[in-house]
Coordinates of C-alpha atoms in Angstrom, one line a residue:
M4 CA 141.0 -21.3 28.3
K5 CA 140.3 -21.4 24.6
A6 CA 142.7 -24.0 23.9
A7 CA 141.3 -26.2 26.7
A8 CA 137.7 -25.5 25.0
V9 CA 138.9 -26.6 21.7
W10 CA 140.1 -30.0 22.6
P11 CA 136.7 -31.4 23.6
A12 CA 135.0 -30.3 20.2
R13 CA 138.0 -31.8 18.1
L14 CA 137.6 -35.1 20.3
K15 CA 133.8 -35.0 19.4
R16 CA 134.3 -34.4 15.6
V17 CA 137.1 -37.2 15.5
A18 CA 134.4 -39.5 17.5
L19 CA 131.6 -38.7 15.0
V20 CA 133.9 -39.4 12.1
A21 CA 134.9 -42.7 13.5
L22 CA 131.3 -43.6 14.1
A23 CA 130.3 -42.6 10.6
A24 CA 133.2 -44.6 9.4
L25 CA 132.4 -47.6 11.3
G26 CA 128.7 -47.6 10.5
F27 CA 129.2 -47.2 6.7
Y28 CA 131.7 -50.1 6.8
G29 CA 129.0 -52.1 8.7
V30 CA 126.4 -51.2 6.1
L31 CA 128.5 -52.3 3.4
L32 CA 129.3 -55.5 4.8
V33 CA 125.7 -56.5 5.4
H34 CA 124.7 -55.3 2.1
A35 CA 127.5 -57.4 0.5
A36 CA 126.0 -60.4 2.5
G37 CA 122.7 -60.0 0.6
Q38 CA 120.7 -58.4 3.6
S39 CA 119.6 -55.1 1.9
M40 CA 116.6 -54.5 4.4
L41 CA 119.0 -54.8 7.3
A42 CA 121.6 -52.6 5.7
L43 CA 119.0 -50.0 5.0
L44 CA 118.1 -49.9 8.6
L45 CA 121.7 -49.8 9.9
L46 CA 122.2 -46.9 7.5
L47 CA 119.2 -45.1 9.0
L48 CA 120.4 -45.6 12.4
T49 CA 123.9 -44.4 11.4
A50 CA 122.3 -41.4 10.1
L51 CA 120.2 -40.6 13.1
A52 CA 123.2 -41.3 15.5
L53 CA 125.2 -38.7 13.7
W54 CA 122.4 -36.2 13.9
T55 CA 121.6 -37.1 17.5
Y56 CA 125.2 -36.7 18.8
G57 CA 126.2 -34.1 16.3
S58 CA 123.5 -31.4 16.8
R59 CA 123.0 -29.0 19.7
R60 CA 119.3 -29.1 19.6
T61 CA 119.1 -33.1 20.5
H62 CA 120.2 -33.1 24.1
A63 CA 117.3 -35.3 25.5
L64 CA 117.3 -37.5 22.4
R65 CA 120.8 -38.7 23.2
Y66 CA 119.8 -40.5 26.3
L67 CA 116.8 -42.2 24.5
F68 CA 118.8 -42.9 21.4
P69 CA 120.5 -46.4 22.7
A70 CA 117.2 -47.6 23.6
I71 CA 115.3 -46.7 20.4
A72 CA 118.2 -48.1 18.3
G73 CA 118.2 -51.4 20.3
A74 CA 114.4 -51.6 20.0
L75 CA 114.3 -51.1 16.2
L76 CA 117.0 -53.3 15.6
F77 CA 116.4 -56.1 18.0
V78 CA 112.5 -56.1 18.4
V79 CA 110.9 -54.1 15.6
F80 CA 113.0 -55.4 12.7
P81 CA 112.9 -59.0 13.6
M82 CA 109.3 -58.8 14.1
L83 CA 108.6 -57.3 10.5
Y84 CA 111.0 -59.5 9.1
T85 CA 109.1 -62.5 10.4
M86 CA 105.8 -61.2 9.3
G87 CA 107.2 -60.7 5.9
M88 CA 108.4 -64.1 5.6
G89 CA 104.8 -65.4 6.6
F90 CA 104.0 -64.3 3.1
T91 CA 106.4 -66.3 1.3
N92 CA 107.2 -70.0 0.7
Y93 CA 110.5 -69.9 2.3
S94 CA 111.3 -73.4 3.2
S95 CA 114.2 -75.9 3.0
R96 CA 113.0 -76.6 -0.4
N97 CA 113.0 -73.0 -1.2
L98 CA 116.0 -71.2 0.1
L99 CA 117.4 -69.4 -2.9
D100 CA 116.3 -66.7 -5.0
R101 CA 115.2 -67.5 -8.5
E102 CA 118.4 -66.6 -10.3
R103 CA 120.6 -68.5 -7.7
A104 CA 118.3 -71.6 -8.1
R105 CA 118.6 -71.4 -11.9
A106 CA 122.3 -71.0 -11.8
D107 CA 122.7 -74.3 -9.5
L108 CA 120.4 -76.1 -11.9
L109 CA 122.5 -75.1 -14.9
S110 CA 125.6 -76.1 -13.3
E111 CA 124.6 -79.6 -12.5
A112 CA 126.5 -82.2 -14.6
V113 CA 126.4 -85.9 -15.7
V114 CA 129.0 -88.2 -17.0
A115 CA 129.1 -88.1 -20.8
P116 CA 128.4 -91.9 -22.0
G117 CA 131.7 -93.9 -22.6
S118 CA 133.8 -91.2 -21.3
A119 CA 134.9 -92.8 -18.0
R120 CA 138.5 -94.1 -17.9
G121 CA 140.4 -95.7 -15.1
F122 CA 143.5 -94.0 -13.8
E123 CA 146.6 -94.9 -11.8
L124 CA 149.3 -92.6 -10.2
R125 CA 152.8 -93.7 -10.7
R126 CA 156.1 -92.5 -9.4
D127 CA 158.8 -92.1 -12.0
D128 CA 162.5 -93.0 -11.4
D129 CA 163.2 -89.5 -10.7
G130 CA 160.4 -89.2 -8.0
G131 CA 158.0 -87.4 -10.1
L132 CA 154.2 -88.4 -10.4
R133 CA 152.5 -89.2 -13.4
L134 CA 148.8 -89.7 -14.0
R135 CA 148.2 -92.7 -16.4
L136 CA 144.6 -93.2 -18.2
A137 CA 143.9 -96.5 -19.1
A138 CA 142.8 -97.2 -22.7
P139 CA 139.1 -96.6 -23.4
D140 CA 136.9 -99.8 -23.8
G141 CA 136.3 -99.1 -27.6
G142 CA 139.9 -99.4 -28.4
G143 CA 142.8 -96.7 -28.4
A144 CA 146.1 -95.9 -26.6
A145 CA 146.7 -95.3 -22.9
L146 CA 147.4 -91.8 -21.9
Q147 CA 149.6 -90.2 -19.3
T148 CA 150.5 -86.6 -17.9
P149 CA 153.8 -84.9 -17.8
P150 CA 155.4 -84.9 -14.3
L151 CA 152.9 -83.5 -11.8
Q152 CA 153.3 -81.7 -8.4
L153 CA 150.3 -83.0 -6.5
D154 CA 151.8 -82.6 -2.8
D155 CA 151.3 -78.7 -2.6
A156 CA 148.1 -77.1 -1.8
A157 CA 145.2 -77.8 -4.4
R158 CA 145.2 -75.1 -7.1
P159 CA 143.3 -75.5 -10.5
Q160 CA 145.3 -76.6 -13.3
T161 CA 144.7 -78.2 -16.6
V162 CA 147.2 -80.6 -18.2
A163 CA 147.4 -81.8 -21.7
L164 CA 147.5 -85.7 -22.1
Q165 CA 150.3 -87.5 -24.2
P166 CA 150.6 -91.0 -25.4
A167 CA 151.8 -93.5 -22.9
P168 CA 154.4 -96.1 -23.6
A169 CA 153.0 -99.7 -23.7
A170 CA 154.9 -100.9 -20.5
A171 CA 153.8 -98.8 -17.5
G172 CA 156.9 -97.5 -15.7
G173 CA 157.2 -96.8 -12.1
A174 CA 155.4 -98.1 -9.1
A175 CA 151.7 -97.4 -8.7
L176 CA 150.6 -95.5 -5.6
T177 CA 148.3 -97.2 -3.0
L178 CA 144.7 -96.2 -2.7
R179 CA 145.7 -94.5 0.6
A180 CA 148.3 -92.3 -1.1
I181 CA 145.6 -91.3 -3.7
I182 CA 143.2 -90.2 -1.0
A183 CA 145.9 -88.1 0.6
R184 CA 146.2 -86.2 -2.8
L185 CA 142.4 -86.0 -3.3
P186 CA 142.0 -82.3 -3.3
A187 CA 144.8 -82.0 -5.7
L188 CA 143.2 -84.6 -8.0
R189 CA 139.9 -82.6 -7.8
A190 CA 141.5 -79.5 -9.0
L191 CA 143.3 -81.3 -11.8
K192 CA 141.6 -81.2 -15.2
L193 CA 143.0 -83.5 -18.0
R194 CA 142.8 -82.6 -21.6
L195 CA 142.4 -85.3 -24.3
P196 CA 144.3 -84.9 -27.6
D197 CA 141.1 -84.4 -29.3
G198 CA 140.0 -81.5 -27.1
P199 CA 137.5 -82.8 -24.3
V200 CA 138.5 -82.2 -20.7
L201 CA 138.3 -84.8 -18.2
S202 CA 137.4 -84.5 -14.5
L203 CA 137.8 -86.6 -11.4
L204 CA 134.9 -89.0 -11.1
S205 CA 136.0 -91.3 -8.3
L206 CA 139.1 -92.7 -6.8
R207 CA 139.7 -94.8 -9.8
E208 CA 138.3 -92.8 -12.7
Y209 CA 138.3 -89.6 -14.6
A210 CA 135.4 -88.8 -17.0
R211 CA 134.0 -86.1 -19.1
L212 CA 131.3 -84.3 -17.6
Q213 CA 128.5 -82.5 -19.4
P214 CA 125.8 -80.2 -18.4
L215 CA 122.5 -81.8 -17.3
Y216 CA 120.4 -78.8 -18.3
R217 CA 120.5 -76.1 -21.1
A218 CA 118.9 -72.6 -20.8
G219 CA 116.0 -72.0 -23.1
A220 CA 115.4 -68.6 -24.7
D221 CA 112.0 -68.1 -22.9
G222 CA 113.6 -68.6 -19.6
S223 CA 112.9 -72.3 -19.2
I224 CA 115.4 -75.0 -18.5
E225 CA 115.6 -78.2 -20.7
D226 CA 116.8 -81.5 -19.9
R227 CA 119.6 -82.6 -22.2
L228 CA 119.1 -86.2 -21.9
T229 CA 115.3 -86.3 -22.1
G230 CA 114.5 -83.0 -23.8
T231 CA 111.8 -82.2 -21.2
A232 CA 111.2 -78.5 -20.7
Y233 CA 111.0 -77.0 -17.1
R234 CA 109.4 -73.6 -17.0
P235 CA 109.5 -71.4 -13.6
D236 CA 106.1 -71.5 -11.6
A237 CA 105.5 -68.3 -9.8
A238 CA 102.8 -70.2 -7.6
T239 CA 105.1 -72.9 -6.4
G240 CA 108.5 -71.5 -6.7
F241 CA 109.9 -74.6 -8.8
Y242 CA 110.8 -75.0 -12.1
T243 CA 108.1 -77.4 -13.3
S244 CA 107.5 -79.4 -16.2
A245 CA 104.1 -80.1 -18.1
D246 CA 103.4 -83.1 -16.4
G247 CA 103.9 -81.5 -12.8
R248 CA 107.4 -82.7 -12.0
R249 CA 109.7 -80.1 -10.2
L250 CA 113.4 -79.6 -10.2
R251 CA 115.2 -78.8 -7.0
P252 CA 116.4 -76.4 -5.3
G253 CA 113.3 -74.4 -5.6
Y254 CA 113.3 -70.5 -5.1
R255 CA 111.4 -68.0 -3.1
V256 CA 108.3 -66.4 -4.1
G257 CA 105.4 -64.5 -2.5
V258 CA 102.4 -66.7 -1.7
G259 CA 100.2 -64.0 -0.2
L260 CA 97.7 -65.1 2.5
A261 CA 98.2 -68.9 1.6
H262 CA 99.7 -69.9 5.0
Y263 CA 97.0 -68.1 7.0
R264 CA 94.3 -69.7 4.8
R265 CA 96.0 -73.0 5.5
I266 CA 96.1 -72.4 9.4
F267 CA 92.4 -71.3 9.3
G268 CA 90.9 -73.2 6.3
S269 CA 92.7 -76.5 5.7
E270 CA 90.9 -79.5 7.7
S271 CA 94.1 -81.5 7.9
F272 CA 96.0 -78.4 9.5
R273 CA 93.2 -76.7 11.3
R274 CA 92.2 -79.8 13.4
P275 CA 95.6 -80.2 15.0
F276 CA 96.4 -76.4 15.2
V277 CA 93.1 -75.8 17.0
G278 CA 93.9 -78.7 19.4
V279 CA 97.4 -77.3 20.0
F280 CA 95.8 -73.9 20.6
A281 CA 93.2 -75.1 23.0
W282 CA 95.9 -77.0 24.9
T283 CA 98.1 -73.9 25.0
I284 CA 95.3 -71.7 26.6
A285 CA 94.6 -74.6 29.0
F286 CA 98.1 -75.3 29.8
A287 CA 98.7 -71.2 30.6
A288 CA 95.5 -70.8 32.4
L289 CA 95.8 -74.0 34.6
S290 CA 99.6 -73.3 35.2
V291 CA 98.7 -69.9 36.6
L292 CA 95.7 -71.3 38.6
F293 CA 97.7 -74.1 40.4
A294 CA 100.8 -72.0 40.9
A295 CA 99.0 -69.0 42.1
G296 CA 96.7 -70.9 44.3
L297 CA 99.4 -73.1 45.8
G298 CA 101.6 -70.0 46.4
L299 CA 98.6 -68.1 48.1
F300 CA 97.8 -70.9 50.2
L301 CA 101.5 -71.2 51.6
A302 CA 101.6 -67.5 51.9
V303 CA 98.5 -67.5 54.1
L304 CA 99.7 -70.4 56.1
L305 CA 103.0 -68.8 56.5
N306 CA 101.4 -65.6 57.9
W307 CA 99.9 -67.4 60.7
E308 CA 101.2 -65.9 64.0
E309 CA 101.3 -68.9 66.0
L310 CA 103.6 -70.7 63.5
R311 CA 107.1 -71.1 64.5
L312 CA 110.3 -71.2 62.1
K313 CA 108.3 -69.5 59.6
G314 CA 111.8 -68.1 58.0
A315 CA 113.0 -71.7 57.7
Y316 CA 109.8 -72.7 55.9
R317 CA 109.8 -69.8 53.6
L318 CA 113.6 -70.5 52.9
V319 CA 112.9 -74.1 52.1
L320 CA 109.7 -73.5 49.9
F321 CA 111.8 -70.8 47.8
L322 CA 114.6 -73.2 47.1
P323 CA 112.5 -74.5 43.8
Y324 CA 112.6 -71.0 42.4
A325 CA 116.4 -70.5 43.2
V326 CA 117.4 -73.6 41.3
P327 CA 117.7 -73.0 37.5
G328 CA 114.6 -74.1 35.7
F329 CA 116.2 -76.2 33.1
I330 CA 118.0 -78.4 35.9
S331 CA 114.7 -78.8 37.7
I332 CA 113.1 -80.0 34.5
L333 CA 115.6 -82.4 33.7
I334 CA 115.7 -84.0 37.3
F335 CA 111.9 -84.2 36.9
K336 CA 112.2 -85.9 33.6
G337 CA 114.4 -88.6 35.3
L338 CA 111.9 -88.9 38.5
F339 CA 108.9 -89.5 35.9
N340 CA 110.9 -92.4 34.0
Q341 CA 108.4 -95.2 33.6
N342 CA 110.7 -97.9 34.7
L343 CA 113.5 -96.4 36.6
G344 CA 112.0 -93.1 37.9
E345 CA 111.3 -92.7 41.7
I346 CA 107.9 -91.5 41.4
N347 CA 106.9 -94.7 39.7
V348 CA 109.0 -96.7 42.0
V349 CA 106.8 -95.3 44.8
L350 CA 103.6 -95.7 43.1
H351 CA 104.5 -99.3 42.3
G352 CA 105.3 -100.0 45.9
L353 CA 102.2 -98.5 47.2
F354 CA 99.5 -99.1 44.6
G355 CA 101.2 -101.6 42.2
I356 CA 100.9 -99.1 39.1
R357 CA 103.7 -97.6 36.9
P358 CA 101.9 -94.9 35.0
A359 CA 103.2 -94.2 31.4
W360 CA 103.9 -90.6 32.1
F361 CA 105.5 -89.9 28.4
S362 CA 103.5 -92.0 26.2
D363 CA 100.0 -91.4 27.6
P364 CA 98.7 -87.9 26.3
M365 CA 96.4 -87.2 29.6
L366 CA 99.3 -88.3 31.8
A367 CA 101.8 -86.3 29.9
R368 CA 99.7 -83.0 30.2
T369 CA 99.3 -83.8 33.9
M370 CA 103.0 -84.2 34.4
L371 CA 103.7 -81.0 32.7
L372 CA 101.3 -79.0 34.9
I373 CA 102.8 -80.8 38.1
V374 CA 106.3 -79.6 37.0
N375 CA 105.2 -76.3 36.0
T376 CA 103.3 -75.7 39.3
W377 CA 106.4 -76.6 41.1
L378 CA 108.4 -74.3 39.3
G379 CA 105.9 -71.2 39.6
F380 CA 104.4 -71.5 43.2
P381 CA 107.6 -70.0 45.0
Y382 CA 107.4 -66.9 42.9
M383 CA 103.7 -66.5 43.8
M384 CA 104.2 -67.4 47.3
V385 CA 106.8 -64.4 47.7
L386 CA 104.3 -62.0 46.0
C387 CA 101.4 -63.0 48.1
T388 CA 103.4 -62.8 51.2
G389 CA 104.4 -59.4 50.5
L390 CA 101.0 -58.3 49.6
I391 CA 99.3 -59.9 52.7
Q392 CA 101.8 -58.2 55.0
A393 CA 100.8 -54.8 53.7
I394 CA 97.3 -55.3 54.7
P395 CA 96.6 -53.3 57.8
A396 CA 96.4 -55.2 60.9
D397 CA 93.4 -53.1 62.1
L398 CA 91.0 -54.9 59.5
Y399 CA 91.9 -58.3 61.0
E400 CA 91.4 -56.8 64.6
A401 CA 87.9 -55.4 63.7
S402 CA 87.0 -58.8 62.2
A403 CA 88.1 -60.6 65.3
V404 CA 85.8 -58.4 67.4
A405 CA 83.0 -59.2 65.1
G406 CA 83.5 -62.8 65.7
A407 CA 84.8 -63.8 62.0
G408 CA 86.8 -66.9 61.8
P409 CA 90.0 -67.5 59.5
W410 CA 87.9 -68.4 56.3
A411 CA 85.8 -65.4 56.6
N412 CA 89.0 -63.3 57.1
F413 CA 90.6 -64.8 53.9
R414 CA 87.3 -64.4 51.7
S415 CA 86.3 -60.9 53.0
I416 CA 89.6 -59.3 53.5
T417 CA 92.8 -60.9 52.3
L418 CA 91.6 -62.2 48.9
P419 CA 89.9 -59.0 47.8
L420 CA 92.8 -56.8 48.9
I421 CA 95.6 -59.0 47.3
L422 CA 93.7 -59.8 44.1
Q423 CA 93.5 -56.5 42.4
P424 CA 97.2 -55.6 42.5
L425 CA 97.7 -59.3 41.8
K426 CA 95.7 -59.3 38.4
P427 CA 98.5 -57.9 36.3
L428 CA 101.1 -60.3 37.4
L429 CA 98.8 -63.1 36.8
I430 CA 98.1 -61.9 33.3
S431 CA 102.0 -61.7 32.6
T432 CA 102.5 -65.1 34.0
F433 CA 99.8 -66.2 31.6
A434 CA 101.7 -64.6 28.7
F435 CA 104.9 -66.2 30.0
N436 CA 103.3 -69.7 30.1
F437 CA 101.7 -69.2 26.9
N438 CA 105.2 -69.3 25.3
N439 CA 107.0 -71.6 27.8
F440 CA 109.1 -73.4 25.2
V441 CA 111.7 -74.3 27.6
L442 CA 109.3 -76.7 29.6
I443 CA 107.9 -78.4 26.7
S444 CA 111.0 -78.8 24.9
L445 CA 112.9 -80.3 27.9
L446 CA 110.3 -82.4 29.5
T447 CA 108.2 -84.1 26.6
G448 CA 109.5 -82.5 23.4
G449 CA 105.8 -82.0 22.4
R450 CA 105.3 -85.8 22.4
P451 CA 103.5 -88.1 22.1
D452 CA 102.5 -87.1 18.8
Q453 CA 99.1 -86.9 17.1
V454 CA 98.2 -89.2 14.4
D455 CA 96.8 -88.3 11.1
T456 CA 98.2 -84.9 10.7
A457 CA 99.5 -83.0 7.7
L458 CA 102.3 -81.7 9.8
P459 CA 104.0 -83.2 13.0
A460 CA 102.0 -82.1 16.2
G461 CA 102.2 -83.3 19.6
T462 CA 99.6 -83.8 22.2
T463 CA 101.6 -81.8 24.6
D464 CA 102.8 -79.2 22.2
I465 CA 102.1 -75.7 22.6
L466 CA 101.9 -73.1 19.9
V467 CA 105.5 -72.0 20.2
S468 CA 107.0 -75.6 20.3
Y469 CA 104.6 -76.6 17.5
T470 CA 106.1 -73.6 15.4
W471 CA 109.6 -74.8 16.3
R472 CA 108.9 -78.3 15.2
I473 CA 107.5 -77.1 11.9
A474 CA 110.5 -74.6 11.4
F475 CA 113.4 -76.5 12.4
Q476 CA 112.6 -80.3 12.9
D477 CA 110.7 -83.0 11.2
S478 CA 108.4 -81.2 8.6
G479 CA 110.5 -80.1 5.8
Q480 CA 111.5 -76.8 7.6
Q481 CA 108.6 -74.8 6.4
F482 CA 109.8 -71.3 7.6
G483 CA 107.3 -69.3 5.9
L484 CA 104.5 -71.4 7.5
A485 CA 106.4 -71.2 11.1
A486 CA 106.5 -67.3 10.5
A487 CA 102.7 -67.2 9.9
I488 CA 102.1 -68.9 13.0
S489 CA 104.6 -66.8 14.8
T490 CA 102.7 -63.9 13.6
V491 CA 99.3 -65.4 14.9
I492 CA 101.2 -66.0 18.3
F493 CA 102.3 -62.6 18.2
A494 CA 98.9 -61.2 17.9
I495 CA 97.5 -63.4 20.7
V496 CA 100.2 -62.4 23.1
A497 CA 99.8 -58.7 22.1
A498 CA 96.1 -58.9 22.8
I499 CA 97.0 -60.3 26.3
T500 CA 99.4 -57.5 26.9
L501 CA 96.6 -55.0 26.0
V502 CA 94.4 -56.6 28.6
Q503 CA 97.4 -56.5 30.9
L504 CA 97.9 -52.6 30.4
R505 CA 94.1 -52.0 30.7
Y506 CA 93.9 -53.8 34.1
T507 CA 97.1 -52.0 35.1
R508 CA 95.7 -48.7 34.1
I509 CA 92.3 -49.3 36.0
T510 CA 94.2 -50.3 39.1
A511 CA 96.3 -47.1 38.9
D512 CA 93.3 -45.1 38.3
E513 CA 91.2 -46.4 41.3
P514 CA 90.6 -43.8 43.8
R515 CA 92.5 -44.5 47.2
R516 CA 90.2 -44.7 50.2

């Protein structure tokens, strides 16, 4: 019995040791990749896991730890990382840290004047390859290398040149053969008799490369050709000259609240941002109103006792919800095509019109609401059907005795009884449509675009698609600005969630009668 009890303890220790080794190995890999904050979080989670599953006093925490670790790793950390990025100038022009940007600038090279020399690859009689440099323009002798091995994997090598005979021997290789050996030629350095080293410049030339910039003692970078000094600018994240010229790449710096001041203070940015924000609110609210209204109407209609084949009708009306949303959106994109879409074909046949659904801002927004209502009403219909069927039939019988009609029953019984439990669901649906990126991206892409804006903004963009365009599309990939907008969106959605929780609490605390 004692031996049987020892084995689980030993297996537990082995598992903990393996967990510790795997966790610390992951921490080292993440830290080596330059993600120090994520490495610190992984270290804390590894230590917490070892304490949780190794201590006898943490039985309850063992069941909660996976959820806590997942929330910290996949929710809290990305949220804090995004918020932190919103206080930096992180963009496609400012990707690197300062030391890396400085090193990249100092590694830039230009061709030394008069150093370019044409070359040929020739094959000797014994099958070896020699690289022959032409004589320089200013006079001098042609040079050649000893026999080379260029067919192997490219490896760096420096070869000393020697005088070449006046008559070029061997057959010259074609340009196609030179291209096949291009990796080896890039790795090949040629040392001239007087010391300088030549590198491959093109498919026909070698040249001496010299650094474009030199490092200054005060941390500046000086252009060797013009003598212009570029000093680091902590406000912009660029090496900048006295006359305002900037060197790229730039580097990341903290900009404080600059992005938020731009969002709410700059007229050229605030005007499209306010327009996008207003349309986002209107789009989310109208989508909820239309989908819920249509779903409630169909639920009440299908609850009519005299209606036959109600099950078949419910099945047909539920089909839009069963089809994947992105497929329905792409189908509607074809249906609304101005020239070939079936909707315009019908409208042209009946009324002689072909609306420009994708180029007119008002029609594009109308199209979005139509498609989103189609995608959302089956869910609302199912919810309302369940809530209506939960209403006691005695209320409708008493209403019938009092002589009330269908509209009075709906206004006085059905709507008040289903509206209260439906409120939290309507709020959550509003929050979902507030960030409904898939519909905007697949159907309109945010277009048609607004005019005279500092950043690309579409008349059908909502905040999340607007942020996507700023971060990843045609505005210079301004990740810091997009992160600031994402933080604003998070604050708005968090406020909506708090309202939802408040309504949920009120609903739960109401006394039952």
